[in-house]
XYZ file of C-alpha atoms in Angstrom:
471
model
C 145.900 32.825 107.945
C 144.691 36.373 108.522
C 142.658 38.081 105.782
C 144.504 40.541 103.620
C 143.415 44.149 103.780
C 140.684 44.489 101.187
C 141.988 46.944 98.576
C 139.894 47.842 95.538
C 141.504 47.596 92.121
C 141.112 50.217 89.437
C 139.311 49.805 86.124
C 139.836 51.567 82.825
C 136.663 51.334 80.750
C 133.746 53.595 79.896
C 130.093 52.696 79.704
C 128.726 54.370 76.566
C 125.159 53.036 76.289
C 122.591 50.814 77.979
C 119.534 48.782 76.936
C 117.120 46.581 78.844
C 114.282 44.106 78.383
C 111.565 42.648 80.599
C 109.390 39.595 79.885
C 105.671 39.787 79.124
C 103.990 38.399 82.257
C 103.467 39.801 85.777
C 102.404 37.520 88.638
C 101.166 38.789 92.016
C 103.109 37.353 94.969
C 99.781 36.905 96.786
C 98.670 34.495 94.022
C 101.703 32.286 94.663
C 101.084 32.304 98.403
C 97.395 31.535 97.914
C 98.225 28.466 95.811
C 100.283 27.094 98.709
C 97.727 27.886 101.425
C 99.526 30.947 102.674
C 98.046 34.396 103.115
C 99.317 37.833 102.190
C 102.224 38.736 99.977
C 102.970 42.147 98.510
C 104.170 43.111 95.081
C 104.703 41.092 91.939
C 107.349 39.224 89.946
C 108.005 39.192 86.216
C 107.778 35.890 84.335
C 108.469 34.738 80.803
C 105.918 33.586 78.279
C 106.596 30.105 76.970
C 108.549 31.539 74.012
C 110.764 33.799 76.146
C 113.847 32.826 78.140
C 117.151 34.221 79.331
C 118.562 34.207 75.775
C 115.652 36.014 74.087
C 115.678 38.646 76.854
C 119.448 39.036 76.419
C 119.037 39.500 72.654
C 116.383 42.208 73.091
C 118.433 44.140 75.644
C 121.588 43.865 73.524
C 119.850 45.161 70.393
C 118.557 48.172 72.324
C 122.013 48.927 73.771
C 123.548 48.841 70.290
C 120.824 51.160 69.029
C 121.401 53.589 71.900
C 125.147 53.605 71.201
C 124.530 54.242 67.515
C 126.778 51.372 66.486
C 126.118 48.335 64.342
C 127.050 44.723 65.082
C 130.204 45.133 62.985
C 131.616 47.535 65.587
C 131.432 44.937 68.374
C 134.501 42.741 68.747
C 133.724 41.235 72.159
C 130.554 39.780 73.761
C 130.381 38.826 77.436
C 127.130 37.324 78.742
C 126.341 36.540 82.388
C 123.296 34.562 83.523
C 122.684 32.146 86.386
C 121.632 29.375 84.027
C 122.370 29.149 80.306
C 119.676 27.736 77.979
C 122.027 24.899 76.967
C 123.591 23.194 80.003
C 126.238 22.207 77.466
C 125.971 23.628 73.992
C 126.064 26.772 71.828
C 124.401 29.276 74.187
C 126.908 32.090 73.611
C 127.203 31.521 69.845
C 123.408 31.401 69.450
C 123.133 34.826 71.084
C 126.049 36.176 69.013
C 124.540 34.888 65.745
C 121.134 36.403 66.512
C 122.880 39.783 66.951
C 124.760 39.331 63.641
C 128.140 39.652 65.328
C 131.191 38.758 63.277
C 132.225 35.118 63.623
C 135.628 36.235 64.962
C 134.018 38.024 67.944
C 135.821 37.511 71.260
C 134.218 36.874 74.660
C 132.407 34.167 76.580
C 129.332 33.226 78.613
C 129.594 33.073 82.404
C 127.013 31.188 84.486
C 126.469 29.370 87.759
C 125.244 32.028 90.197
C 123.604 35.477 90.468
C 127.147 36.882 90.548
C 127.576 35.994 86.855
C 126.324 39.324 85.486
C 129.014 41.344 87.253
C 131.592 38.687 86.388
C 130.757 39.293 82.722
C 131.060 43.071 83.157
C 134.468 42.812 84.856
C 135.806 40.380 82.260
C 134.737 42.721 79.461
C 136.193 45.784 81.244
C 139.545 44.010 81.647
C 139.538 43.064 77.948
C 138.796 46.663 76.950
C 141.426 48.093 79.304
C 144.041 45.649 78.037
C 143.322 46.542 74.414
C 142.185 43.012 73.638
C 138.928 44.412 72.234
C 137.933 47.942 71.240
C 134.193 47.833 71.837
C 132.595 45.235 74.097
C 128.969 44.273 74.526
C 128.035 43.066 78.028
C 124.723 41.334 78.706
C 123.295 40.168 82.036
C 120.007 38.279 81.988
C 117.914 36.000 84.187
C 114.908 33.702 83.755
C 115.205 30.895 86.284
C 112.693 28.164 87.058
C 112.250 28.469 90.850
C 111.414 25.484 93.053
C 107.675 25.201 93.653
C 106.540 26.332 97.090
C 109.950 27.740 97.981
C 110.716 31.213 99.269
C 112.636 31.791 96.065
C 109.450 31.340 94.065
C 107.924 34.492 95.571
C 111.045 36.507 94.707
C 112.308 35.148 91.371
C 111.746 37.589 88.516
C 113.119 37.817 84.976
C 114.775 40.498 82.866
C 117.942 41.605 81.095
C 120.255 44.589 80.755
C 123.028 45.243 78.228
C 125.922 47.701 78.180
C 128.352 48.863 75.507
C 131.905 49.471 76.807
C 134.863 51.284 75.313
C 138.133 52.559 76.708
C 137.682 56.062 75.306
C 133.919 56.490 75.453
C 131.851 59.135 77.172
C 129.135 58.381 79.684
C 129.997 56.527 82.895
C 133.513 55.576 83.950
C 134.063 52.277 85.776
C 136.337 53.407 88.585
C 137.106 50.649 91.070
C 135.970 47.251 92.279
C 136.325 45.204 95.466
C 135.325 41.556 95.970
C 135.274 39.015 98.757
C 134.051 35.431 99.109
C 132.999 32.842 101.676
C 132.048 29.269 100.643
C 128.418 29.711 101.720
C 125.324 27.983 100.400
C 122.709 30.533 99.341
C 120.787 29.865 96.122
C 121.577 26.534 94.454
C 120.577 23.766 92.056
C 121.883 20.221 91.851
C 123.259 18.830 88.602
C 120.210 16.581 88.091
C 117.644 19.211 89.090
C 115.668 21.602 86.878
C 114.598 24.063 89.578
C 116.596 26.501 91.700
C 116.202 26.443 95.485
C 117.308 28.666 98.330
C 118.263 27.904 101.917
C 115.498 27.426 104.473
C 116.967 29.941 106.925
C 117.034 33.249 105.062
C 117.752 35.166 108.279
C 120.997 33.247 108.759
C 122.121 34.035 105.214
C 121.042 37.657 105.482
C 122.551 38.552 108.840
C 125.580 36.263 109.157
C 126.704 35.945 105.540
C 125.373 38.703 103.324
C 125.745 41.650 105.678
C 129.405 41.121 106.697
C 130.616 40.446 103.144
C 128.641 43.357 101.725
C 129.868 45.741 104.428
C 133.488 44.782 103.704
C 133.383 45.394 99.963
C 131.264 48.552 100.202
C 133.581 49.979 102.854
C 136.628 49.187 100.729
C 135.392 51.384 97.876
C 135.152 54.498 100.072
C 132.412 56.034 97.937
C 131.090 59.580 98.345
C 128.100 59.930 100.740
C 125.908 61.045 97.814
C 126.567 57.846 95.867
C 123.467 56.236 94.403
C 123.549 52.511 95.161
C 122.068 49.565 93.297
C 121.910 46.756 95.853
C 121.330 43.056 95.279
C 118.134 42.108 97.090
C 117.356 38.398 96.677
C 114.700 38.182 99.401
C 113.245 41.701 99.274
C 114.656 42.658 102.695
C 118.422 42.514 102.290
C 118.798 45.832 100.479
C 116.725 47.788 102.978
C 118.559 46.301 105.963
C 121.979 46.901 104.443
C 121.139 50.437 103.402
C 119.965 51.261 106.923
C 122.992 49.656 108.561
C 125.569 51.396 106.349
C 123.618 54.643 105.862
C 123.613 54.317 102.061
C 120.320 56.121 101.471
C 117.405 54.699 99.521
C 118.699 52.248 96.879
C 118.071 53.367 93.292
C 117.369 49.718 92.509
C 114.185 49.656 94.617
C 111.725 50.493 91.826
C 112.997 47.768 89.475
C 113.099 45.236 92.346
C 109.503 46.071 93.312
C 108.253 45.877 89.738
C 110.052 42.782 88.442
C 111.233 40.847 91.499
C 114.801 39.658 92.002
C 116.613 39.566 88.652
C 119.524 37.470 89.944
C 122.497 37.871 87.604
C 120.881 40.930 86.005
C 119.779 42.553 89.295
C 122.731 44.863 90.115
C 123.052 46.200 86.562
C 119.294 46.557 86.044
C 119.010 48.433 89.333
C 121.872 50.698 88.269
C 119.966 51.900 85.184
C 118.031 54.395 87.331
C 121.344 56.101 88.217
C 122.701 56.308 84.664
C 120.357 59.035 83.456
C 121.944 61.743 85.640
C 125.527 62.759 86.397
C 127.108 61.890 89.744
C 128.683 59.000 91.646
C 126.976 55.612 91.462
C 127.793 52.096 92.612
C 126.431 48.580 92.661
C 126.594 45.579 94.938
C 126.424 42.077 93.453
C 125.865 38.971 95.524
C 125.640 35.242 94.879
C 127.544 31.972 94.863
C 129.196 32.954 98.153
C 130.683 36.120 96.644
C 130.065 39.835 97.097
C 131.390 42.548 94.773
C 131.057 46.323 94.973
C 131.774 48.418 91.892
C 131.985 52.204 91.784
C 131.265 54.418 88.791
C 131.526 58.102 87.952
C 128.624 59.090 85.700
C 130.153 62.034 83.843
C 127.240 62.418 81.426
C 123.802 60.823 81.179
C 124.336 57.442 79.496
C 122.544 57.106 76.135
C 119.617 54.720 76.378
C 119.171 55.056 80.152
C 115.662 56.639 80.128
C 114.409 54.144 77.551
C 115.960 51.197 79.416
C 114.314 52.263 82.675
C 111.009 52.571 80.832
C 111.400 49.047 79.433
C 112.126 47.645 82.906
C 109.140 49.430 84.464
C 106.702 48.623 81.634
C 103.322 47.459 82.852
C 103.361 43.907 81.469
C 100.486 41.447 81.183
C 98.804 40.222 84.401
C 98.898 36.419 84.624
C 97.547 33.872 87.084
C 99.703 31.234 88.758
C 98.642 28.406 86.416
C 99.575 30.461 83.336
C 103.062 31.108 84.685
C 103.566 27.439 85.618
C 102.584 26.392 82.073
C 104.950 28.942 80.585
C 107.833 27.657 82.724
C 107.049 24.041 81.851
C 106.164 23.213 85.462
C 102.557 22.341 84.544
C 102.162 20.228 81.429
C 99.115 18.742 79.760
C 98.953 14.997 79.275
C 98.004 13.469 75.937
C 99.479 13.602 72.478
C 102.183 16.021 71.448
C 103.996 16.572 68.173
C 107.702 16.622 67.472
C 109.472 18.560 64.772
C 110.024 16.483 61.664
C 113.667 17.580 61.611
C 115.789 16.880 64.726
C 117.752 19.916 66.012
C 121.005 18.049 65.443
C 120.250 17.265 61.785
C 122.246 18.431 58.763
C 119.690 21.104 57.892
C 120.086 22.821 61.243
C 123.859 22.600 61.002
C 123.856 24.192 57.560
C 121.358 27.014 57.938
C 121.027 27.835 61.643
C 123.298 30.898 61.485
C 121.259 32.186 58.550
C 117.987 31.678 60.454
C 119.258 33.259 63.687
C 120.819 36.210 61.843
C 117.854 36.565 59.480
C 120.326 36.368 56.598
C 118.767 35.895 53.164
C 120.178 35.608 49.659
C 119.143 38.099 46.966
C 119.243 36.759 43.395
C 121.508 38.938 41.228
C 119.287 38.270 38.191
C 115.751 38.942 39.429
C 116.165 40.328 42.983
C 114.070 37.642 44.699
C 115.237 36.984 48.281
C 115.139 33.502 49.771
C 115.601 32.428 53.385
C 117.468 30.386 54.490
C 119.794 30.297 51.466
C 121.319 26.930 52.363
C 117.915 25.305 51.879
C 117.392 26.985 48.490
C 120.530 26.707 46.316
C 118.499 27.880 43.291
C 116.434 31.076 43.087
C 112.713 30.258 43.526
C 111.927 33.142 41.144
C 114.115 32.515 38.083
C 116.240 29.472 38.877
C 119.443 31.501 39.068
C 122.340 30.429 41.269
C 124.168 33.688 41.949
C 123.240 35.611 45.101
C 124.258 38.492 47.322
C 123.915 38.105 51.091
C 120.954 40.161 52.341
C 120.599 41.124 56.001
C 116.827 41.274 56.216
C 115.345 44.176 58.194
C 113.575 43.575 61.494
C 110.614 45.808 60.620
C 107.794 45.636 58.090
C 104.008 45.645 57.631
C 101.435 42.854 57.864
C 100.436 41.575 54.407
C 97.993 38.965 55.758
C 97.603 36.586 58.705
C 95.643 33.666 60.137
C 95.195 32.647 63.774
C 95.198 28.913 64.608
C 92.758 28.257 67.441
C 93.747 24.624 68.071
C 97.315 23.368 68.334
C 98.831 20.129 69.644
C 101.329 20.332 72.513
C 103.975 21.654 72.868
C 102.497 24.511 70.809
C 99.982 26.848 72.429
C 96.802 28.182 70.831
C 95.870 30.722 69.685
C 98.933 30.746 67.405
C 99.076 33.404 64.646
C 100.894 32.850 61.359
C 101.752 36.192 59.788
C 102.951 37.181 56.323
C 105.078 40.330 56.580
C 106.367 42.643 53.863
C 109.716 43.743 55.240
C 111.055 47.257 54.772
C 113.409 46.133 51.976
C 110.527 44.655 49.948
C 111.134 41.001 50.793
C 108.275 38.924 52.212
C 108.449 36.351 55.033
C 105.964 34.132 56.888
C 106.527 33.764 60.633
C 104.670 32.933 63.824
C 103.157 35.771 65.850
C 104.564 36.414 69.324
C 101.189 36.751 71.089
C 97.561 35.677 70.604
C 97.083 37.702 67.420
C 94.152 39.725 68.753
C 95.845 43.015 67.852
C 96.896 42.031 64.320
C 95.599 44.090 61.384
C 96.499 44.025 57.710
C 98.846 46.903 56.899
C 99.947 47.556 60.483
C 103.668 48.098 61.191
C 105.342 45.242 63.099
C 108.734 44.292 64.509
C 110.505 40.938 64.308
C 111.733 39.644 67.684
C 113.845 36.619 68.623
C 111.818 33.981 70.443
C 112.164 30.347 71.542
C 109.931 28.301 69.242
C 110.074 25.112 71.281
C 112.297 22.763 73.246
C 112.786 19.787 70.945
C 114.424 16.642 72.297
C 115.840 18.805 75.098
C 117.245 21.395 72.694
C 115.893 24.988 72.703
C 115.051 26.045 69.136
C 115.119 29.779 68.392
C 113.774 31.849 65.512
C 112.047 35.124 64.714
C 108.444 35.994 65.455
C 106.222 38.946 64.646
C 105.500 41.358 67.499
C 102.678 43.895 67.254
């Protein structure tokens, strides 16, 4: 059967704000090559600390997008999240992210995973829901933090990061104009059901020249964009974008700086690369690739999108240099032998069931008699201050000052030392004790701090999330 003529379909949604997040670590590509007896290697890739993953990056980016839009969680009635691999293979990935953002429990949306194409899939699903009137304001998040196969070509390219967008039908900023997609059942990047690491094909030239280029040329040609269009191009191996741009005369991709600084962001790559084009008016477009699919999406940036300069700054932040062993430990690909400790309470226990939404949302209970706040309320049915049993729900602030702290210098696995424990006086006067998010070397009594969502541990195969103190 002959292929149909590829005709782009129209969209009817506006991008009103953007936010982004990058992980803490930066690893030189030459360090990876050196570990495997290879020489050379330019640039670097971003990598997560042990308490960061695709969900914590998504939460940070989403919070920044909401702040840039000037809307609270109560204004969001749809959440779409795309990532190559969810933190729970089966489980509450989407609802954990939604609860950490304090979205209403009736919020619409879904999580989409399985390939680097997932981020754009999430954007298109949200745009369709907005255009159809199913939701008024949608939050779209694309994030990536894969564990690449050791010694593979993917390992020298795999980065990590997240970007989030707020969409409305009647917003002002960037208009999603049209989209064209095409597929071929081709093997590019993949992971078996019983595998923990993602691999790529051994013949990258074959994928680049005989699969990627023809599909990409078809969908880009179908859009018929203006010659001055600024393109964000998927670039999984660091050479695809340059070759495609030269072949189709697209000009220098606006995504190049983010790709050079963070590596390939997979499901987040096309949207993160697009951030550089959202700060100025004019035509823009992106190309997504993965799972045997290619999609081109055109936008008209009518006004600079709120949050774009800050998001680009977050993506290009310097980060912390790390050696190869540090990154392997953070990814769980290099583990110490010997004793380790387990949490006394299994993640599937009644306590987690009862108070997890309170912990993720940082939702306390303020006693109506004496004003003392307790967290989580389900674990404290009586006020620890006066014994009262009548409370008002209190959404605790994410900012405060350090009241005191201690830094543990020795910790059993899976915890990592140094591990700070910090007492924080929050901006509403309540006081909490939480772990610090780094080594504690910068902590000082009285200094302002921010609470950030982090992965505390993986217990019995279950990722456990909570809030930490960031300096």
